[in-house]
mmCIF file of C-alpha atoms and ligand atoms in Angstrom:
data_model
loop_
_atom_site.group_PDB
_atom_site.id
_atom_site.type_symbol
_atom_site.label_atom_id
_atom_site.label_comp_id
_atom_site.label_asym_id
_atom_site.label_seq_id
_atom_site.Cartn_x
_atom_site.Cartn_y
_atom_site.Cartn_z
ATOM 1 C CA MET A 1 103.086 68.361 117.159
ATOM 2 C CA GLU A 2 103.897 68.415 113.724
ATOM 3 C CA ALA A 3 105.232 71.725 112.490
ATOM 4 C CA SER A 4 102.616 71.844 110.144
ATOM 5 C CA ASN A 5 99.880 71.392 112.639
ATOM 6 C CA ARG A 6 101.167 74.631 114.710
ATOM 7 C CA ALA A 7 99.536 78.376 114.529
ATOM 8 C CA ILE A 8 100.041 80.798 112.382
ATOM 9 C CA GLY A 9 101.366 84.015 114.130
ATOM 10 C CA LEU A 10 99.918 87.414 113.981
ATOM 11 C CA LEU A 11 100.965 90.800 115.824
ATOM 12 C CA ASP A 12 100.097 93.762 116.190
ATOM 13 C CA SER A 13 100.135 97.240 117.315
ATOM 14 C CA GLY A 14 95.711 96.341 118.970
ATOM 15 C CA VAL A 15 93.335 94.958 116.921
ATOM 16 C CA GLY A 16 93.565 96.737 113.661
ATOM 17 C CA GLY A 17 95.388 93.622 112.535
ATOM 18 C CA LEU A 18 91.287 91.929 112.398
ATOM 19 C CA THR A 19 91.187 93.805 109.250
ATOM 20 C CA VAL A 20 94.672 91.476 108.263
ATOM 21 C CA ALA A 21 93.086 88.123 110.379
ATOM 22 C CA ARG A 22 89.290 87.974 108.211
ATOM 23 C CA GLU A 23 91.845 87.947 105.223
ATOM 24 C CA ILE A 24 93.743 84.381 106.417
ATOM 25 C CA PHE A 25 90.386 82.900 107.749
ATOM 26 C CA LYS A 26 89.133 83.724 104.126
ATOM 27 C CA LEU A 27 92.246 81.954 102.308
ATOM 28 C CA MET A 28 92.694 79.759 105.315
ATOM 29 C CA PRO A 29 89.916 78.657 107.174
ATOM 30 C CA GLU A 30 91.342 75.005 108.528
ATOM 31 C CA GLU A 31 94.527 77.168 110.455
ATOM 32 C CA ASN A 32 94.914 77.910 114.072
ATOM 33 C CA ILE A 33 95.448 81.737 114.405
ATOM 34 C CA ILE A 34 96.859 82.865 117.808
ATOM 35 C CA TYR A 35 97.345 86.793 117.863
ATOM 36 C CA TYR A 36 98.886 89.364 119.436
ATOM 37 C CA GLY A 37 98.150 92.072 119.487
ATOM 38 C CA ASP A 38 99.951 95.336 121.875
ATOM 39 C CA THR A 39 97.535 97.829 123.551
ATOM 40 C CA LEU A 40 100.213 98.805 125.771
ATOM 41 C CA HIS A 41 102.317 100.279 123.019
ATOM 42 C CA LEU A 42 99.255 101.586 120.731
ATOM 43 C CA PRO A 43 99.515 102.961 118.269
ATOM 44 C CA TYR A 44 103.055 102.371 116.451
ATOM 45 C CA GLY A 45 101.958 104.402 113.204
ATOM 46 C CA PRO A 46 103.838 108.738 115.830
ATOM 47 C CA LYS A 47 106.757 105.988 117.607
ATOM 48 C CA ASP A 48 110.026 105.853 116.788
ATOM 49 C CA LEU A 49 110.292 102.901 114.138
ATOM 50 C CA ASN A 50 113.354 101.716 116.404
ATOM 51 C CA LEU A 51 111.434 101.822 118.848
ATOM 52 C CA VAL A 52 108.844 100.255 117.443
ATOM 53 C CA ARG A 53 111.135 96.732 115.365
ATOM 54 C CA GLU A 54 111.442 96.600 119.586
ATOM 55 C CA TYR A 55 108.518 96.165 120.785
ATOM 56 C CA VAL A 56 107.826 93.483 117.388
ATOM 57 C CA GLU A 57 111.283 91.589 118.282
ATOM 58 C CA GLU A 58 110.164 90.861 121.631
ATOM 59 C CA ILE A 59 106.906 89.006 120.267
ATOM 60 C CA ILE A 60 107.637 87.191 117.794
ATOM 61 C CA SER A 61 109.960 85.820 120.319
ATOM 62 C CA TYR A 62 107.139 85.755 122.681
ATOM 63 C CA LEU A 63 104.912 83.634 119.572
ATOM 64 C CA ILE A 64 107.706 81.267 119.180
ATOM 65 C CA LYS A 65 109.283 80.272 122.143
ATOM 66 C CA GLU A 66 105.893 80.342 123.973
ATOM 67 C CA LYS A 67 103.070 78.695 121.633
ATOM 68 C CA LYS A 68 105.486 77.083 119.412
ATOM 69 C CA VAL A 69 103.899 79.234 115.795
ATOM 70 C CA LYS A 70 104.680 77.380 113.201
ATOM 71 C CA ALA A 71 105.356 81.393 110.960
ATOM 72 C CA VAL A 72 104.266 84.930 112.040
ATOM 73 C CA VAL A 73 102.249 87.251 110.300
ATOM 74 C CA ILE A 74 103.388 90.999 111.256
ATOM 75 C CA ALA A 75 99.633 92.335 111.266
ATOM 76 C CA CYS A 76 100.943 95.795 110.684
ATOM 77 C CA ASN A 77 102.109 97.690 107.798
ATOM 78 C CA THR A 78 104.413 100.047 110.721
ATOM 79 C CA ALA A 79 105.660 97.092 112.260
ATOM 80 C CA THR A 80 106.769 95.626 109.011
ATOM 81 C CA SER A 81 107.966 98.993 107.559
ATOM 82 C CA ALA A 82 109.934 98.810 110.878
ATOM 83 C CA ALA A 83 111.756 95.207 111.701
ATOM 84 C CA LEU A 84 110.591 93.230 108.135
ATOM 85 C CA ASP A 85 114.342 92.600 107.447
ATOM 86 C CA TYR A 86 115.687 92.618 110.483
ATOM 87 C CA VAL A 87 113.088 89.700 111.590
ATOM 88 C CA LYS A 88 113.465 87.686 108.736
ATOM 89 C CA GLN A 89 117.050 87.428 109.964
ATOM 90 C CA LYS A 90 116.892 86.853 113.304
ATOM 91 C CA PHE A 91 114.496 84.194 113.276
ATOM 92 C CA GLU A 92 114.546 81.094 111.924
ATOM 93 C CA VAL A 93 110.167 80.598 111.484
ATOM 94 C CA PRO A 94 108.952 82.278 107.944
ATOM 95 C CA ILE A 95 107.928 85.455 108.502
ATOM 96 C CA PHE A 96 105.127 87.587 106.259
ATOM 97 C CA GLY A 97 105.336 91.481 105.890
ATOM 98 C CA MET A 98 102.143 93.522 104.754
ATOM 99 C CA ILE A 99 103.688 95.079 102.095
ATOM 100 C CA GLN A 100 105.839 93.159 99.494
ATOM 101 C CA SER A 101 102.747 91.408 97.234
ATOM 102 C CA ALA A 102 100.295 94.518 97.695
ATOM 103 C CA ALA A 103 103.441 97.115 96.431
ATOM 104 C CA VAL A 104 103.525 94.030 93.523
ATOM 105 C CA ARG A 105 99.505 93.949 92.950
ATOM 106 C CA ALA A 106 99.435 97.839 92.787
ATOM 107 C CA VAL A 107 101.812 97.749 89.706
ATOM 108 C CA GLU A 108 100.390 94.943 88.335
ATOM 109 C CA LEU A 109 96.860 97.371 88.412
ATOM 110 C CA SER A 110 97.908 100.870 87.810
ATOM 111 C CA ARG A 111 97.710 102.012 83.974
ATOM 112 C CA ASN A 112 98.581 105.458 84.046
ATOM 113 C CA LYS A 113 101.458 104.949 86.642
ATOM 114 C CA LYS A 114 100.610 106.892 89.602
ATOM 115 C CA ILE A 115 100.334 105.218 93.312
ATOM 116 C CA ALA A 116 99.250 106.515 95.833
ATOM 117 C CA ILE A 117 99.799 104.739 99.552
ATOM 118 C CA ILE A 118 98.608 105.950 102.609
ATOM 119 C CA GLY A 119 99.297 104.851 106.199
ATOM 120 C CA THR A 120 100.710 105.926 109.456
ATOM 121 C CA GLU A 121 103.620 108.922 109.683
ATOM 122 C CA GLY A 122 105.947 105.849 110.405
ATOM 123 C CA THR A 123 104.880 103.374 107.394
ATOM 124 C CA VAL A 124 105.185 106.756 105.212
ATOM 125 C CA LYS A 125 108.544 108.448 106.251
ATOM 126 C CA SER A 126 110.340 104.922 105.956
ATOM 127 C CA ASN A 127 109.660 104.664 101.840
ATOM 128 C CA ALA A 128 108.904 100.654 102.546
ATOM 129 C CA TYR A 129 106.502 100.997 100.169
ATOM 130 C CA GLN A 130 107.852 103.485 97.783
ATOM 131 C CA ASN A 131 111.252 101.179 97.911
ATOM 132 C CA VAL A 132 109.397 97.826 96.886
ATOM 133 C CA ILE A 133 107.530 99.844 94.244
ATOM 134 C CA LEU A 134 110.503 101.235 92.405
ATOM 135 C CA GLU A 135 111.804 98.627 92.604
ATOM 136 C CA ILE A 136 109.505 96.779 90.435
ATOM 137 C CA ASP A 137 109.373 99.921 88.360
ATOM 138 C CA SER A 138 111.515 102.474 88.339
ATOM 139 C CA GLU A 139 109.169 104.813 86.044
ATOM 140 C CA VAL A 140 105.899 104.800 88.435
ATOM 141 C CA LYS A 141 104.970 108.411 89.954
ATOM 142 C CA LEU A 142 104.002 108.094 94.002
ATOM 143 C CA PHE A 143 102.113 109.436 95.804
ATOM 144 C CA ALA A 144 102.261 109.327 99.502
ATOM 145 C CA LYS A 145 99.903 110.446 101.714
ATOM 146 C CA ALA A 146 99.997 109.495 106.387
ATOM 147 C CA CYS A 147 96.700 109.736 107.936
ATOM 148 C CA PRO A 148 96.103 108.827 111.566
ATOM 149 C CA LYS A 149 93.638 110.987 111.521
ATOM 150 C CA PHE A 150 91.899 107.812 109.733
ATOM 151 C CA VAL A 151 93.321 105.549 112.448
ATOM 152 C CA ASN A 152 91.181 107.110 115.708
ATOM 153 C CA LEU A 153 88.278 108.116 113.520
ATOM 154 C CA VAL A 154 88.060 104.257 112.468
ATOM 155 C CA GLU A 155 88.999 103.152 116.127
ATOM 156 C CA GLU A 156 86.272 105.483 117.274
ATOM 157 C CA GLY A 157 83.652 103.197 115.215
ATOM 158 C CA LYS A 158 83.495 106.209 112.823
ATOM 159 C CA PHE A 159 83.827 104.868 109.395
ATOM 160 C CA ASP A 160 80.965 107.224 107.805
ATOM 161 C CA GLY A 161 79.117 110.270 107.464
ATOM 162 C CA VAL A 162 80.432 113.875 107.975
ATOM 163 C CA GLU A 163 83.185 113.641 109.813
ATOM 164 C CA VAL A 164 85.210 111.463 107.908
ATOM 165 C CA GLU A 165 84.142 112.499 104.532
ATOM 166 C CA LYS A 166 86.100 115.821 105.490
ATOM 167 C CA THR A 167 89.135 114.600 107.021
ATOM 168 C CA ALA A 168 88.726 112.075 103.693
ATOM 169 C CA HIS A 169 88.441 114.837 101.210
ATOM 170 C CA ASP A 170 91.408 117.169 103.707
ATOM 171 C CA TYR A 171 93.784 113.705 102.974
ATOM 172 C CA LEU A 172 92.989 112.737 99.664
ATOM 173 C CA ASP A 173 91.778 115.502 97.278
ATOM 174 C CA PHE A 174 95.929 115.997 95.633
ATOM 175 C CA LEU A 175 95.203 112.600 94.320
ATOM 176 C CA ILE A 176 92.250 113.011 92.775
ATOM 177 C CA GLU A 177 93.937 115.588 91.061
ATOM 178 C CA ALA A 178 97.028 114.478 89.988
ATOM 179 C CA GLU A 179 94.969 111.785 88.801
ATOM 180 C CA VAL A 180 96.239 108.581 90.529
ATOM 181 C CA ASP A 181 94.372 105.791 89.448
ATOM 182 C CA SER A 182 95.510 102.932 92.158
ATOM 183 C CA LEU A 183 95.759 103.982 95.817
ATOM 184 C CA ILE A 184 96.889 101.144 98.714
ATOM 185 C CA LEU A 185 95.807 101.081 101.971
ATOM 186 C CA GLY A 186 98.639 100.816 103.750
ATOM 187 C CA CYS A 187 96.894 100.898 107.801
ATOM 188 C CA THR A 188 95.008 98.317 109.275
ATOM 189 C CA HIS A 189 92.572 100.521 110.506
ATOM 190 C CA PHE A 190 91.337 101.524 106.870
ATOM 191 C CA PRO A 191 89.767 98.429 105.423
ATOM 192 C CA TYR A 192 87.168 99.856 106.742
ATOM 193 C CA LEU A 193 86.742 102.750 105.251
ATOM 194 C CA THR A 194 86.663 101.103 101.847
ATOM 195 C CA PRO A 195 83.299 102.309 100.119
ATOM 196 C CA ILE A 196 83.185 106.023 101.448
ATOM 197 C CA LEU A 197 87.035 106.389 99.541
ATOM 198 C CA SER A 198 85.066 105.036 96.808
ATOM 199 C CA LYS A 199 83.018 107.331 97.110
ATOM 200 C CA ILE A 200 85.258 109.750 97.156
ATOM 201 C CA MET A 201 87.698 109.331 94.982
ATOM 202 C CA GLY A 202 85.821 107.280 92.060
ATOM 203 C CA ASP A 203 84.824 103.869 91.003
ATOM 204 C CA LYS A 204 87.634 103.399 88.530
ATOM 205 C CA LEU A 205 90.014 104.021 91.319
ATOM 206 C CA ARG A 206 91.996 100.380 92.077
ATOM 207 C CA LEU A 207 92.070 100.058 95.711
ATOM 208 C CA ILE A 208 94.312 97.713 97.424
ATOM 209 C CA ASN A 209 93.521 96.043 100.776
ATOM 210 C CA PRO A 210 97.595 94.313 101.497
ATOM 211 C CA ALA A 211 96.015 91.993 104.163
ATOM 212 C CA HIS A 212 94.699 90.409 100.507
ATOM 213 C CA GLU A 213 97.940 90.755 99.033
ATOM 214 C CA MET A 214 99.826 88.906 101.939
ATOM 215 C CA ALA A 215 97.045 86.397 103.321
ATOM 216 C CA LEU A 216 97.370 84.959 99.424
ATOM 217 C CA GLU A 217 101.315 85.246 99.380
ATOM 218 C CA VAL A 218 100.641 83.277 103.116
ATOM 219 C CA ARG A 219 98.911 80.785 101.143
ATOM 220 C CA GLU A 220 101.171 79.937 98.958
ATOM 221 C CA ASN A 221 104.618 79.774 101.077
ATOM 222 C CA LEU A 222 102.863 77.423 103.898
ATOM 223 C CA SER A 223 102.185 75.393 100.895
ATOM 224 C CA ASN A 224 105.091 75.109 99.065
ATOM 225 C CA LEU A 225 107.406 74.760 102.120
ATOM 226 C CA ALA A 226 104.629 72.123 103.104
ATOM 227 C CA LEU A 227 103.357 73.698 106.467
ATOM 228 C CA LEU A 228 99.837 73.972 105.084
ATOM 229 C CA LYS A 229 98.163 73.014 108.251
ATOM 230 C CA LYS A 230 97.251 68.212 108.069
ATOM 231 C CA ASN A 231 95.380 67.095 110.591
ATOM 232 C CA ASN A 232 91.015 67.475 110.289
ATOM 233 C CA LEU A 233 91.179 69.384 114.098
ATOM 234 C CA LYS A 234 89.259 71.844 114.052
ATOM 235 C CA SER A 235 90.436 75.133 114.358
ATOM 236 C CA SER A 236 91.198 77.623 117.222
ATOM 237 C CA ASN A 237 92.034 80.925 117.302
ATOM 238 C CA LYS A 238 92.939 82.723 120.295
ATOM 239 C CA PHE A 239 93.411 86.794 120.726
ATOM 240 C CA ILE A 240 95.732 88.063 122.865
ATOM 241 C CA VAL A 241 97.030 91.565 123.773
ATOM 242 C CA SER A 242 99.266 92.954 126.112
ATOM 243 C CA ASP A 243 96.398 95.843 127.772
ATOM 244 C CA LYS A 244 92.768 94.876 127.816
ATOM 245 C CA GLU A 245 91.854 97.865 129.529
ATOM 246 C CA LYS A 246 92.603 100.217 125.837
ATOM 247 C CA ILE A 247 91.058 98.085 123.079
ATOM 248 C CA SER A 248 88.135 100.416 121.776
ATOM 249 C CA LYS A 249 84.882 98.530 122.888
ATOM 250 C CA ARG A 250 83.249 100.763 119.782
ATOM 251 C CA PHE A 251 85.317 99.421 117.654
ATOM 252 C CA LEU A 252 85.623 95.568 118.972
ATOM 253 C CA LYS A 253 81.203 95.729 118.031
ATOM 254 C CA TYR A 254 82.358 96.105 114.532
ATOM 255 C CA GLY A 255 85.213 93.882 114.290
ATOM 256 C CA ARG A 256 83.653 91.811 115.340
ATOM 257 C CA GLN A 257 80.378 92.309 112.511
ATOM 258 C CA PHE A 258 83.615 93.037 110.626
ATOM 259 C CA LEU A 259 85.504 89.456 111.562
ATOM 260 C CA LYS A 260 82.159 87.339 110.879
ATOM 261 C CA LEU A 261 82.831 86.336 114.751
ATOM 262 C CA ASN A 262 79.918 84.738 117.236
ATOM 263 C CA GLU A 263 82.455 85.706 120.117
ATOM 264 C CA LEU A 264 85.963 88.040 120.120
ATOM 265 C CA LYS A 265 87.548 87.130 123.558
ATOM 266 C CA PHE A 266 90.911 88.742 124.611
ATOM 267 C CA GLU A 267 93.501 87.293 127.495
ATOM 268 C CA GLU A 268 96.095 89.627 128.396
ATOM 269 C CA LYS A 269 99.338 89.363 128.926
ATOM 270 C CA ASN A 270 101.675 92.011 129.377
ATOM 271 C CA ILE A 271 105.752 90.743 127.773
ATOM 272 C CA PHE A 272 106.802 93.425 128.754
ATOM 273 C CA ILE A 273 107.229 93.867 132.051
ATOM 274 C CA ASN A 274 110.744 94.485 131.939
ATOM 275 C CA GLU A 275 110.589 97.633 130.931
HETATM 276 N N1 DGL B 301 98.573 98.894 113.348
HETATM 277 C C1 DGL B 301 98.911 99.588 112.584
HETATM 278 C C2 DGL B 301 99.150 100.258 110.943
HETATM 279 O O1 DGL B 301 98.905 99.399 109.379
HETATM 280 C C3 DGL B 301 98.247 101.240 112.625
HETATM 281 C C4 DGL B 301 98.022 101.582 113.851
HETATM 282 C C5 DGL B 301 99.156 102.139 115.015
HETATM 283 O O2 DGL B 301 99.342 103.387 114.481
HETATM 284 O O3 DGL B 301 99.484 101.356 116.061
HETATM 285 O O4 DGL B 301 100.010 100.846 110.984
#
């Protein structure tokens, strides 16, 4: 098959990366997607980043060798922080990550150069976002906060209500006091919380969804590489997870609505059987 007509591979620690798939669907509805969610090892956020890198390498190998994808999107901030530079050197297909384009956008949007990043412990501790932002503009004042409870709440299908509001205040009030004007949602689950975050932080705050910024980057790059799909066949999507038992049913119900899909079925394929 001509390379351009092959699928784009997406990977995440679970089904949170569907927020990234949504942005790809919106911008490139004609493309075929093969999504791999590593629910067996979910969550990646608190794990050692070397271990996360090994998982990511294995998944990318599978997507390239077995699924013959034309490009890979690391639809997970923790996985991008852990592995992007390494896998880009290791594999020949184009590989995209969550951080670069969101960092660029945040610097463009911020007027007072006070930018915050929220994500998992792994993402925040890796300094991946912070390093890119400071490379672009060393005068930016950065605030970074790991918000692991947000991941649990979203997995439980809780996007608003008293518990979510209290958690958001506990995590983020210091950013209001610091007069941060731009906030990067550096975790796949956080776009579900956009309404409550805007309410708490005020509507002047610019919220940056890295999934959207990355989808723009992917489209532009695939176009430059002549890798956008050329045939007129209807697009088809495949969703695979390493452990079906570990998918949060509640989250999926909302995920389907969020993605505007009538049906969202997962195949199970554990590629880590030698562990
Ligand atoms: N997908 C992860 C991320 O964007 C969040 C969930 C996890 O901890 O695995 O960082």
